[in-house]
Structures are given as C-alpha cells and as structure tokens.
Coordinates of C-alpha atoms and ligand atoms in Angstrom, one line a residue:
M536 CA -118.9 92.0 76.9
K537 CA -116.9 95.8 77.9
K538 CA -117.6 97.8 75.4
Q539 CA -114.4 98.4 72.0
W540 CA -113.8 100.6 69.9
W541 CA -113.6 98.2 67.1
Q542 CA -116.9 96.9 67.7
E543 CA -118.9 99.4 65.3
E544 CA -116.0 98.8 62.9
V545 CA -117.1 97.1 59.2
V546 CA -113.9 95.7 57.2
Y547 CA -113.0 95.6 53.9
Q548 CA -110.5 92.9 52.8
I549 CA -108.0 94.0 50.1
Y550 CA -106.3 91.1 47.8
P551 CA -103.3 93.7 46.7
K552 CA -102.2 91.6 44.1
S553 CA -105.8 91.7 42.1
F554 CA -107.6 95.5 43.5
Y555 CA -105.8 97.6 41.5
D556 CA -102.7 98.2 39.5
S557 CA -101.7 102.0 38.9
N558 CA -98.2 101.8 37.3
H559 CA -99.5 99.0 34.9
D560 CA -97.5 95.6 34.8
G561 CA -100.9 93.3 35.3
I562 CA -99.8 93.3 39.2
G563 CA -101.8 95.5 41.1
D564 CA -100.4 97.9 44.2
L565 CA -100.5 99.8 47.0
R566 CA -100.8 102.8 45.7
G567 CA -103.7 100.9 43.6
I568 CA -105.0 101.1 46.5
T569 CA -104.7 104.7 47.9
E570 CA -106.0 105.4 44.3
K571 CA -109.2 103.6 44.7
L572 CA -110.2 104.9 48.4
D573 CA -112.7 107.2 47.8
Y574 CA -114.0 103.8 46.4
L575 CA -114.0 102.4 49.7
E576 CA -115.0 105.6 51.3
N577 CA -118.2 106.1 48.8
L578 CA -119.0 102.1 49.9
G579 CA -118.9 103.0 54.0
V580 CA -116.4 100.7 55.2
T581 CA -114.1 101.9 58.1
M582 CA -111.5 99.5 58.1
L583 CA -108.9 98.0 55.4
W584 CA -107.3 94.4 56.1
I585 CA -104.4 93.9 53.2
C586 CA -103.1 90.0 52.6
P587 CA -99.3 90.6 53.1
I588 CA -97.4 93.5 51.6
Y589 CA -94.4 92.3 52.5
Q590 CA -90.9 90.9 50.6
S591 CA -91.6 87.6 48.9
P592 CA -90.5 85.5 46.5
M593 CA -94.5 84.9 46.0
D594 CA -95.4 80.9 46.1
D595 CA -98.0 81.8 48.1
N596 CA -98.6 85.3 47.4
G597 CA -97.3 87.0 50.0
Y598 CA -97.4 84.8 52.9
D599 CA -94.3 83.4 51.8
I600 CA -92.1 85.9 53.5
S601 CA -88.8 87.3 53.5
D602 CA -88.5 90.1 54.7
Y603 CA -91.0 91.0 57.8
K604 CA -89.4 94.8 57.9
A605 CA -89.2 95.1 54.1
I606 CA -92.0 96.0 51.3
A607 CA -92.3 93.5 48.5
P608 CA -91.4 95.6 45.5
E609 CA -94.3 94.7 42.8
F610 CA -96.4 96.1 45.7
G611 CA -94.4 99.2 46.0
T612 CA -92.0 100.6 48.6
M613 CA -92.4 101.7 52.8
E614 CA -93.8 105.2 51.5
D615 CA -95.9 104.2 49.6
L616 CA -97.6 102.2 52.8
E617 CA -97.5 105.4 54.6
E618 CA -99.2 107.4 52.3
L619 CA -101.4 105.0 52.1
I620 CA -101.9 105.0 56.0
G621 CA -102.2 108.5 56.2
E622 CA -104.9 108.7 53.1
A623 CA -107.0 105.8 54.3
G624 CA -107.3 107.9 58.1
K625 CA -108.0 111.5 56.2
R626 CA -111.1 109.3 55.8
G627 CA -111.7 107.6 58.4
I628 CA -110.2 104.4 57.2
K629 CA -108.1 102.3 59.3
I630 CA -106.0 99.5 58.3
I631 CA -105.0 96.3 59.2
L632 CA -102.0 94.1 58.0
D633 CA -101.5 90.5 57.4
L634 CA -99.2 88.8 60.2
V635 CA -97.5 86.0 59.4
V636 CA -95.5 84.3 62.0
N637 CA -96.1 80.2 62.0
H638 CA -93.6 80.1 58.3
T639 CA -91.0 82.5 56.8
S640 CA -90.1 82.2 53.3
D641 CA -87.3 79.6 52.1
E642 CA -85.5 82.9 51.0
H643 CA -85.7 84.1 54.6
E644 CA -82.3 85.6 55.6
W645 CA -82.8 83.2 58.8
F646 CA -83.5 80.2 57.1
Q647 CA -80.6 80.7 54.5
K648 CA -78.4 81.0 57.6
A649 CA -79.8 77.8 58.9
L650 CA -79.0 76.0 56.0
S651 CA -75.6 77.1 55.3
D652 CA -74.4 76.5 59.1
S653 CA -76.5 73.6 60.9
G654 CA -74.7 75.1 64.1
S655 CA -75.8 78.6 64.0
R656 CA -78.5 79.9 66.6
F657 CA -80.8 80.1 63.6
H658 CA -80.9 76.5 62.9
D659 CA -83.4 76.0 65.9
Y660 CA -85.5 78.6 64.5
Y661 CA -86.9 76.2 62.0
I662 CA -87.7 72.2 62.2
F663 CA -85.1 70.5 60.9
K664 CA -85.4 66.3 61.8
E665 CA -82.1 64.6 61.4
G666 CA -82.1 61.5 59.7
G667 CA -82.2 59.0 56.4
Q668 CA -85.6 59.3 56.3
I669 CA -88.7 61.3 56.0
P670 CA -89.1 61.6 60.5
N671 CA -93.3 61.2 59.7
N672 CA -96.3 60.4 57.5
W673 CA -97.4 63.8 58.8
R674 CA -99.6 65.5 55.2
S675 CA -99.2 69.2 54.7
V676 CA -102.2 71.4 53.8
F677 CA -100.8 72.3 50.6
G678 CA -100.0 68.4 49.8
G679 CA -97.2 66.0 50.3
S680 CA -95.0 65.1 53.2
V681 CA -94.8 68.0 56.1
W682 CA -91.1 67.3 55.3
E683 CA -88.7 68.4 52.6
K684 CA -85.2 67.0 52.4
V685 CA -81.6 69.4 52.8
P686 CA -80.1 69.4 49.9
G687 CA -76.2 67.3 50.6
R688 CA -78.0 66.9 54.1
E689 CA -79.2 63.8 56.1
E690 CA -81.9 66.1 57.3
Y691 CA -85.4 67.6 56.7
Y692 CA -86.9 70.5 57.9
L693 CA -91.4 70.7 58.1
H694 CA -93.7 72.7 56.4
S695 CA -97.4 72.6 57.6
F696 CA -98.0 74.6 54.3
G697 CA -96.3 74.7 51.3
K698 CA -91.9 73.3 51.0
K699 CA -91.3 77.3 50.0
Q700 CA -92.5 78.2 53.8
P701 CA -90.6 76.4 56.8
D702 CA -92.4 76.7 59.9
L703 CA -91.1 78.6 62.9
N704 CA -89.8 76.7 65.5
W705 CA -92.0 78.6 68.3
E706 CA -90.8 76.3 71.3
N707 CA -87.7 78.2 70.6
E708 CA -87.5 81.6 73.1
E709 CA -85.3 83.7 71.2
L710 CA -87.2 83.7 67.8
R711 CA -90.6 84.2 69.6
R712 CA -88.4 87.7 70.9
E713 CA -87.8 88.4 67.4
L714 CA -91.2 87.6 66.2
Y715 CA -92.6 89.8 69.1
E716 CA -90.4 92.7 68.0
I717 CA -91.5 92.2 64.6
V718 CA -95.4 93.1 65.7
N719 CA -94.7 95.5 68.0
W720 CA -92.8 97.4 65.0
W721 CA -95.2 97.4 63.0
L722 CA -97.7 99.3 65.7
D723 CA -95.5 101.8 66.4
K724 CA -96.4 102.1 62.8
G725 CA -100.2 103.1 63.0
I726 CA -101.9 100.1 62.0
A727 CA -105.1 99.5 64.2
G728 CA -103.6 96.1 64.2
F729 CA -103.3 92.4 63.0
R730 CA -105.2 89.7 61.0
I731 CA -102.9 86.6 62.0
D732 CA -102.9 83.7 59.4
A733 CA -102.9 80.0 60.9
I734 CA -101.9 81.4 64.5
T735 CA -103.5 77.4 65.7
F736 CA -100.3 75.9 63.9
V737 CA -97.7 77.5 65.9
K738 CA -97.6 74.1 68.2
K739 CA -96.5 70.8 67.3
D740 CA -97.4 67.5 68.6
L741 CA -93.4 67.4 69.9
T742 CA -93.8 63.2 70.1
W743 CA -93.3 63.8 65.8
K744 CA -95.4 60.7 65.7
S745 CA -96.8 59.3 62.6
K746 CA -100.5 58.7 62.8
E747 CA -102.9 56.2 61.3
P748 CA -103.1 57.4 57.9
D749 CA -106.6 58.7 56.3
G750 CA -104.7 58.8 52.3
V751 CA -104.1 56.4 49.8
D752 CA -100.8 58.1 49.5
G753 CA -100.2 56.8 53.3
L754 CA -100.0 59.9 55.5
S755 CA -102.2 61.4 57.9
K756 CA -103.4 65.6 57.8
C757 CA -100.8 67.3 59.9
T758 CA -103.8 69.4 60.9
K759 CA -103.8 66.3 63.6
S760 CA -100.6 66.6 64.9
S761 CA -99.5 70.8 64.4
R762 CA -102.6 72.4 64.9
N763 CA -104.3 73.1 68.4
Q764 CA -101.8 71.1 70.3
P765 CA -102.1 70.7 73.8
G766 CA -99.9 73.9 75.5
I767 CA -99.9 76.3 72.7
G768 CA -102.2 78.7 75.0
V769 CA -98.9 79.2 76.6
F770 CA -97.3 80.7 73.5
L771 CA -100.5 83.0 72.6
R772 CA -100.5 84.2 76.2
E773 CA -97.0 85.6 76.1
L774 CA -97.8 86.8 72.6
K775 CA -100.2 88.5 73.7
E776 CA -98.7 90.0 76.7
H777 CA -95.3 91.5 74.9
T778 CA -97.3 92.7 72.0
F779 CA -101.1 93.4 71.3
D780 CA -101.9 94.4 75.2
R781 CA -99.4 97.4 74.5
Y782 CA -101.3 99.3 71.9
P783 CA -105.5 99.8 71.3
C784 CA -105.2 97.6 68.9
V785 CA -107.7 95.0 67.5
T786 CA -106.6 91.7 66.4
V787 CA -108.3 88.5 64.3
A788 CA -106.8 85.7 64.1
E789 CA -107.2 82.6 61.5
A790 CA -108.0 79.8 64.0
P791 CA -109.4 76.8 62.5
G792 CA -110.4 74.2 64.8
V793 CA -110.2 75.9 68.3
P794 CA -113.7 73.9 69.5
Y795 CA -116.2 76.0 71.0
G796 CA -115.4 74.8 74.4
E797 CA -112.0 76.0 74.1
L798 CA -113.1 79.5 72.9
G799 CA -113.0 82.0 76.0
E800 CA -109.2 81.4 75.5
F801 CA -108.8 82.8 72.3
I802 CA -112.1 85.9 72.7
G803 CA -113.8 85.8 76.4
E804 CA -112.8 88.8 78.2
N805 CA -108.7 87.9 78.9
G806 CA -108.5 86.4 75.6
Y807 CA -105.6 85.9 73.3
F808 CA -107.6 88.1 70.2
S809 CA -110.2 89.8 69.8
M810 CA -111.4 88.0 67.7
I811 CA -111.4 84.4 65.6
F812 CA -112.7 83.4 61.9
D813 CA -115.3 80.3 62.5
F814 CA -114.5 77.8 59.4
R815 CA -117.8 75.9 60.3
Y816 CA -120.5 77.4 58.2
A817 CA -117.6 78.3 55.3
D818 CA -116.9 74.6 55.0
L819 CA -119.9 73.2 54.7
D820 CA -119.9 71.7 51.3
I821 CA -117.0 70.0 52.3
D822 CA -115.8 67.2 54.5
S823 CA -112.4 69.1 55.6
G824 CA -111.3 72.3 54.2
S825 CA -108.0 71.1 53.1
E826 CA -109.9 68.1 51.3
W827 CA -112.3 69.2 48.2
F828 CA -112.6 66.7 46.7
K829 CA -114.5 65.2 49.9
R830 CA -117.8 67.1 48.3
V831 CA -120.9 67.1 50.7
D832 CA -124.4 67.9 50.0
W833 CA -125.8 70.5 52.0
G834 CA -129.5 72.5 52.5
I835 CA -130.0 75.9 53.5
K836 CA -131.0 74.1 56.5
D837 CA -127.7 73.2 57.4
F838 CA -126.5 76.6 56.3
R839 CA -129.0 78.0 59.3
D840 CA -127.7 75.3 61.8
K841 CA -123.9 76.2 61.6
I842 CA -124.7 79.7 61.7
M843 CA -126.3 80.0 64.5
D844 CA -124.4 77.1 66.4
S845 CA -121.4 79.3 65.6
Q846 CA -123.6 82.8 66.2
M847 CA -124.2 81.8 69.9
A848 CA -121.2 79.8 71.0
L849 CA -119.1 83.2 70.1
Q850 CA -122.0 85.0 71.1
K851 CA -121.7 83.2 74.8
Y852 CA -117.5 84.4 75.2
G853 CA -116.8 87.4 73.2
W854 CA -117.0 89.2 69.7
S855 CA -117.6 87.2 66.2
A856 CA -115.8 88.1 62.9
N857 CA -118.3 87.3 60.3
F858 CA -117.3 86.9 56.8
I859 CA -119.0 84.9 53.6
E860 CA -115.7 85.5 51.6
N861 CA -112.3 85.9 52.0
H862 CA -108.7 85.3 49.5
D863 CA -109.2 81.4 50.3
Q864 CA -112.5 80.6 49.7
P865 CA -115.0 80.5 46.3
R866 CA -117.7 83.6 45.4
A867 CA -120.2 83.2 48.2
A868 CA -123.0 83.6 45.5
T869 CA -121.8 80.3 43.7
K870 CA -121.4 78.7 47.0
Y871 CA -124.5 79.8 48.8
L872 CA -126.7 80.3 46.2
K873 CA -125.8 77.8 43.8
D874 CA -128.6 78.4 40.7
G875 CA -129.6 81.7 42.7
Q876 CA -126.1 83.0 42.0
D877 CA -127.7 85.6 38.9
N878 CA -130.3 86.8 40.5
P879 CA -129.4 89.8 42.6
E880 CA -132.3 89.7 44.7
A881 CA -131.0 86.0 46.1
V882 CA -127.6 87.2 46.2
K883 CA -128.7 90.5 48.5
T884 CA -130.9 88.2 50.5
L885 CA -127.3 86.6 51.8
A886 CA -126.2 89.5 52.1
A887 CA -128.1 90.7 54.8
M888 CA -128.0 87.6 56.6
Y889 CA -124.6 87.9 57.4
F890 CA -124.4 91.3 57.1
F891 CA -127.1 91.7 60.8
L892 CA -125.3 89.0 62.6
R893 CA -123.4 89.9 65.7
G894 CA -120.7 91.5 65.0
L895 CA -118.5 92.7 62.7
P896 CA -119.0 92.1 59.3
F897 CA -116.2 91.0 57.1
I898 CA -116.6 92.2 53.0
Y899 CA -114.6 90.7 50.7
Q900 CA -113.3 92.6 47.5
G901 CA -115.3 91.5 44.6
Q902 CA -118.0 90.2 46.7
E903 CA -119.8 94.3 47.1
L904 CA -121.3 93.3 42.9
G905 CA -121.9 89.9 43.9
M906 CA -118.8 88.7 41.6
Q907 CA -119.1 84.5 40.4
N908 CA -116.8 81.4 40.4
F909 CA -115.2 81.1 37.2
N910 CA -115.1 77.9 35.1
R911 CA -112.0 77.2 33.9
G912 CA -111.3 74.6 31.4
S913 CA -108.0 72.7 32.7
I914 CA -105.6 72.5 35.4
G915 CA -103.0 74.8 33.2
E916 CA -105.3 77.9 33.7
F917 CA -105.1 78.0 37.8
D918 CA -102.4 79.6 39.9
D919 CA -102.6 78.7 43.0
L920 CA -100.5 76.1 44.6
S921 CA -103.2 74.3 46.7
S922 CA -105.4 74.3 43.7
I923 CA -102.8 72.4 41.7
D924 CA -102.1 69.7 44.9
Q925 CA -106.1 69.2 45.1
Y926 CA -106.8 68.7 41.4
Y927 CA -103.7 65.0 42.1
R928 CA -104.7 64.4 44.8
A929 CA -108.3 63.9 43.5
V930 CA -107.3 62.0 40.6
E931 CA -105.0 59.9 42.9
E932 CA -107.3 59.0 45.3
G933 CA -109.8 57.5 42.5
Y934 CA -111.8 60.7 40.9
T935 CA -110.9 61.4 36.8
K936 CA -109.8 64.0 35.6
E937 CA -113.0 65.7 35.0
E938 CA -114.5 65.4 38.5
A939 CA -111.1 66.6 40.0
L940 CA -111.1 69.8 37.8
R941 CA -114.7 70.1 38.8
F942 CA -113.9 70.0 42.6
V943 CA -110.9 72.1 42.1
N944 CA -113.2 75.4 39.8
L945 CA -116.0 74.8 43.2
R946 CA -113.2 75.5 45.4
S947 CA -110.2 76.8 43.9
R948 CA -108.7 80.3 46.0
D949 CA -108.3 81.9 42.2
N950 CA -111.6 81.9 42.3
A951 CA -111.9 85.3 45.0
R952 CA -108.5 86.4 43.0
T953 CA -109.6 87.3 40.1
P954 CA -108.6 91.0 38.8
F955 CA -111.4 93.3 41.2
P956 CA -113.6 94.7 37.9
W957 CA -113.6 98.6 37.8
D958 CA -115.6 98.9 34.8
N959 CA -116.1 96.6 31.0
T960 CA -113.3 97.1 29.7
Q961 CA -110.0 95.4 28.6
Y962 CA -109.2 93.7 31.7
G963 CA -112.1 95.1 33.4
G964 CA -110.6 98.3 34.5
F965 CA -107.7 96.9 36.5
S966 CA -105.1 97.4 34.6
V967 CA -104.0 97.9 30.7
H968 CA -101.2 95.1 30.8
K969 CA -102.3 92.0 30.7
P970 CA -103.0 90.7 34.7
W971 CA -100.9 88.1 36.0
L972 CA -104.0 86.0 36.4
G973 CA -107.1 86.3 33.9
M974 CA -110.6 88.1 34.7
A975 CA -113.5 86.4 35.6
E976 CA -116.1 85.6 32.9
E977 CA -119.3 87.6 33.9
Y978 CA -116.7 91.3 34.1
P979 CA -118.3 92.2 30.8
R980 CA -121.9 92.7 33.6
I981 CA -121.1 92.3 36.4
N982 CA -118.5 95.5 37.3
A983 CA -118.0 98.5 39.3
R984 CA -118.7 101.2 37.5
A985 CA -122.2 99.5 36.2
Q986 CA -123.3 99.2 39.9
M987 CA -122.7 102.4 41.5
G988 CA -125.4 104.6 41.0
D989 CA -127.9 101.4 40.2
K990 CA -130.6 101.4 42.3
G991 CA -131.5 98.2 42.2
G992 CA -127.5 96.7 42.1
V993 CA -125.7 94.6 44.6
Y994 CA -123.1 97.4 45.4
E995 CA -126.1 100.2 46.3
F996 CA -127.4 97.5 48.5
Y997 CA -124.4 96.8 49.8
R998 CA -124.0 100.5 50.6
S999 CA -127.6 100.8 51.8
I1000 CA -126.9 97.8 54.4
I1001 CA -123.4 99.7 55.6
R1002 CA -125.4 103.2 56.5
F1003 CA -128.2 101.1 58.1
R1004 CA -126.3 99.5 60.5
Q1005 CA -122.7 101.9 61.1
K1006 CA -125.9 105.4 61.3
G1007 CA -129.5 104.0 61.0
P1008 CA -132.1 104.4 64.1
Y1009 CA -131.5 100.9 65.3
R1010 CA -127.3 100.8 65.6
N1011 CA -127.2 100.4 68.6
C1012 CA -129.7 96.9 69.0
L1013 CA -127.7 95.9 65.4
I1014 CA -125.0 96.4 66.2
Y1015 CA -124.2 95.9 70.3
G1016 CA -127.6 93.6 70.5
R1017 CA -127.5 89.2 71.8
I1018 CA -128.5 87.6 68.7
E1019 CA -130.7 84.6 68.9
P1020 CA -132.4 82.1 66.2
V1021 CA -136.0 82.7 65.7
L1022 CA -137.8 79.3 64.6
S1023 CA -138.8 79.5 60.8
S1024 CA -139.4 77.4 57.5
E1025 CA -136.9 74.8 55.4
N1026 CA -135.5 77.8 53.0
V1027 CA -135.3 80.8 55.4
I1028 CA -132.6 82.0 57.8
A1029 CA -134.5 83.4 61.0
Y1030 CA -133.0 85.3 64.1
K1031 CA -133.4 88.9 66.3
R1032 CA -131.2 90.9 67.3
Y1033 CA -132.0 93.0 70.2
T1034 CA -131.1 94.6 73.8
Q1035 CA -132.8 94.8 76.8
G1036 CA -135.8 98.1 75.4
E1037 CA -135.6 96.4 71.3
T1038 CA -136.3 94.0 69.5
L1039 CA -135.7 93.4 65.8
L1040 CA -137.0 90.6 64.1
C1041 CA -135.3 89.3 60.7
W1042 CA -136.3 86.5 58.1
F1043 CA -134.1 86.2 54.9
N1044 CA -135.5 84.2 52.0
F1045 CA -133.6 81.9 50.1
S1046 CA -136.5 79.9 48.3
R1047 CA -137.3 81.2 44.8
G1048 CA -141.0 80.5 45.6
K1049 CA -142.7 83.0 48.6
E1050 CA -142.5 81.7 52.4
V1051 CA -145.3 81.7 54.7
E1052 CA -143.4 82.6 58.5
M1053 CA -145.3 82.2 62.4
L1054 CA -144.9 85.5 63.6
P1055 CA -144.6 85.4 67.2
D1056 CA -147.4 87.2 69.8
G1057 CA -147.5 91.4 70.0
G1058 CA -147.8 93.7 68.0
M1059 CA -145.2 94.3 64.8
E1060 CA -143.4 97.3 62.8
P1061 CA -141.6 96.6 59.6
V1062 CA -138.8 98.6 59.7
W1063 CA -136.4 97.1 56.8
Q1064 CA -136.8 95.1 53.9
S1065 CA -134.5 94.2 51.0
Y1066 CA -136.8 94.7 48.4
G1067 CA -140.9 94.9 47.5
E1068 CA -143.4 95.6 50.6
V1069 CA -143.8 93.6 53.6
C1070 CA -146.6 91.6 53.4
F1071 CA -148.8 89.5 55.8
H1072 CA -150.9 86.8 55.6
E1073 CA -153.9 85.4 57.7
N1074 CA -150.7 83.1 59.3
G1075 CA -148.1 85.4 59.4
L1076 CA -145.9 86.8 56.7
E1077 CA -145.1 86.5 53.6
L1078 CA -142.1 87.0 52.5
Q1079 CA -141.4 87.3 48.9
P1080 CA -139.2 85.1 46.8
Y1081 CA -135.4 86.1 48.2
Q1082 CA -136.6 88.2 50.1
S1083 CA -135.4 89.5 53.6
V1084 CA -137.8 91.8 56.0
M1085 CA -136.9 92.9 59.5
L1086 CA -139.3 93.9 61.7
K1087 CA -139.6 95.6 65.4
L1088 CA -141.4 94.6 68.1
V1089 CA -143.7 97.6 69.5
Ligands
NOJ1144 C1 -103.4 81.2 55.1 C2 -104.2 81.9 54.4 O1 -105.7 82.8 54.0 C3 -103.8 81.1 53.4 O2 -104.2 82.3 52.0 C4 -102.1 80.8 53.0 O3 -101.9 80.0 52.0 C5 -101.9 80.0 54.5 N1 -102.2 80.8 55.9 C6 -100.2 79.8 54.9 O4 -100.2 81.3 55.0
CA1145 CA1 -98.7 97.6 39.7

C-alpha cells in the first residue's frame, strides 16, 4: 500500500461531556480539553478524535445535531474550538471531528420546516410515508419501530436510531450537496479529518417491505433493511469525490456489517475512506451489536481468531483502525479480561496485543488507566437511551429484571462515559460540581494522578508502548510491517510483524499461569517484554502469567 501520513498516528478518542469540566457546571467542555493538552502530549498521542461538539438537544449526547455549523453552548464556543485546534497544533497534535450525516436532530431547522410545511423542499430531506398505519415492521437500533407518527397528520417519519434522530433522505441530491458543503466548511477550518458516524445506514431498502420478525415484538432489525444496502457505493463515492478527495485529510468510518469481500471498495487504493472500524471482535460477547441480552460464551481462542481474521482481511485491502474501547463499548479490561481486570499485568497484555497490531491504534479516554465497568443497582441510574431500551427489550423477551440489569451493566454505553478520573478527590477532579453522570466506582484507586509516574502502572505502560511504536528501533516494522498469525497455545495470542529485512514475533499470554510456546527455527533475540525476564525453556519460550514478549529473528 502507498504510504500515507496518517499511518504514523496514535489516536486518542475524547468524549467531551466526560473529559474535563473547565467551568464547573458538571459537564465536560472544549476548554477542558485544551487545559488537559499537556496530559495528552505527555501520553504521546498525535491525533484526537473528538465526539460531536455541535449544537444539539443532547438526546443522544450530540449524535443528534440541530446545527452543523454551531457549537453546543454547554461545550463552549467556536473560538474555544479554534483555540483547541491551535493549541493542539503547537504540540503536534491533530484533531478529527465526528461527522454525523445519516440523521439530524428533530430540532434541526430542516426537520422543523419539513414538519411545519409538507410542501417545502425540506420535507424531502427526510423520509416520510403517508398513510393511516405504520409503514413496515423495521425495528430501530435504539428500540421500537423506526417509524414515528407526525403529530396531527397521517404521516410517519423514519429514524434508524432514536426518535429524536430522523434519518436524512440521501436519495435527494439537493440534500447531499448541502451535506458536502458542510463537510468542506469544516475541513477548511483546519481539522485533519473525520470519524464518520453510522455511514453504512445512508442507503435504505427502497421497497420498504416488512421482513421476517426476529423478536417477540414482531419487529425485524432495521440493519437488514437500512444498512449496507445495494447501491450505497454510489453515495459514498460521491461523498468522497466532493469532499475528502479535495483535502489531505484522514477519514475513519463507522461501518459495521461491511462484508470482508467488499473491503476493497471501502478502504482499497481508491476506497471511500482511509479506514473503517471492524466491530466483529468488539462484539464477540454478544450475538449482535444491537441485542445485549443475547450473550455469547467465548474464550481467548475466539478472541484471537476474530482479531486475526480481521487483521488479515483488512491487510488484504488497506489499513485498519484498531480499538478495544470507544464511547459505545464497555470498558475493555472488564470485557476482555473478565476476572483478570484487577491485575495490571493482564491489562497491559491486552493493551500491547492490540497496540502492536497492524494499523492505527485508537485509545479511548480512561483506557490508558485501565478503567473498569461499573455495576449500577437499578435501571434508573442509567443515562444512555440505548441502555434503557435494552433493559426493557430483555424483559419483554422473557428475562427477569435482575438478568436484564446484568446484561445492561455488562454492555451499557455509560460504562465508558463516566467522568474521567483525574485524581481521587470528590468527583475525581473532573469538576467541583456534581457531574452529569456518576463516577466509576474504582476512581479513588484508578485515576490519572495515582498512575502518572508509577512505573508499574497502566498509564506509564501505555506511554512506553506509544514511545516504542513511534520512536523505538523497530518503528518501521511496527508501523508498516505486515502481519501474520503465529500458532500458539489456547490462552495465548501470537503474531508476527515483518518487513523485507526484519521479523518481530510477538506473544501475549492471557492466562494466570505460565505457558510454553513453540519457537520457529532460527536465532531469536528478545527486544521487548511487558515485565520480568524473557525465559527460554527446553521446549521453547516460557511466558510468565499475563506476560507479553517480542523477539526478533536474527
Ligand atoms: C454511532 C455512535 O457511535 C453512537 O454513539 C450513536 O448513538 C449512533 N451512531 C447514532 O448516531
Ligand atoms: Ca462545563
């Protein structure tokens, strides 16, 4: 693949509402991010992805935009954003923003005009269907029908997500042109690119037919009818040609459900995007991303197979975006390590395993501290609309309230959205005001102040692996090298990274016990390990509990 500037980045994802509250109203904000740039620079990240900061009624924390060119007042002003871009730039840190163009808020001016005048051009910016009954049985991602009745009219509008998030009608060319103008307006401001929200939802099944029900509610997941539909490529290519192609920008698309065989169109040489997120391994504990009550038993072997399949598929066509957490996922330490989450060495093995994969590493705020899921005692303690829906869906499907709460605790998006723990004082130093969402329970123990400078801690480990990838002697191989799985025992994930002149073999032990791994023929020299010594054994390499080791072929 042709070298691109963005292959060398390390991305840090910020959920602005929960990062740092600079004016003490309980809500994180843009100035809060600017005030914490030293922390991010010290960590070593080179690019920030900031979740939506646009004007919004915040029904889905900003993924419901009511004005694409205005900043949400709770987050600050356009000057605050410009200051953040400038200050970050001085530290060599680039900024990418979230681009949400599958839907707007129902409070967006376009939708308001569409509602008040069904003859206006804005009516066709959205998807309305006339008639006395619900047009079909598609279920929205956040629960219930995708159709919401327009008050006072025999008409429904479609929303793939929440009812305050009406889908835009991408079949309308005038609308598409308006969106492209907005994208370019932001790129002109000097941002480095976008993370693109729910982009595979922009094309719908235009027959609007009902599908076989897949739940006791008689509905059928809308992802079968409004995601990755034939013909979507025409829109995505046009989007790219009118916007991204005109700037030296980077794009990372949230594109769940793209079959591996179609990756070439998405991320190949002339693909729609620079990268896409692959959710197959992130969702290994559930049957589908949108049904948390369908739990799946899994072991490290399943994790390894999914990770390696994903890497091999992405490598075939382009570059990957590697992540173990984001604002929609549970905390990685809890999800992937189960009872190992309290062991910092386990957290480090997970970190190193995904960090040294081929592609761009994404770190979600708090992941670098080894933050954990919380355990809320009642559904009333959740803020996230999806968590609340999942609870009632599980009950409707026949689970007890206790079981439903367990599913939600394991999967809730609020797990990752708790305010960032800067220290162990009240509200974790996030704010002096009661935060909008309760802190994670472990914050007195797991917080930035406690970990910065602690050589054995998770934060310093992240710093060291970032430095090793970016500036270490094996930088070229770790960034640009190819990847291939290496045979390993049940609880170990192993792969090799290689260029023409160099081969690095990496093992990550996810077990509480020692493991002995077979070594390939040839001389081998240790180049890095997460802790302790590298121990060779008569039968190969002896990994210590939760130890990661990298050897170089000599
Ligand atoms: C994906 C975003 O990551 C999520 O937070 C949001 O709720 C949906 N898309 C809808 O925009
Ligand atoms: Ca604030």
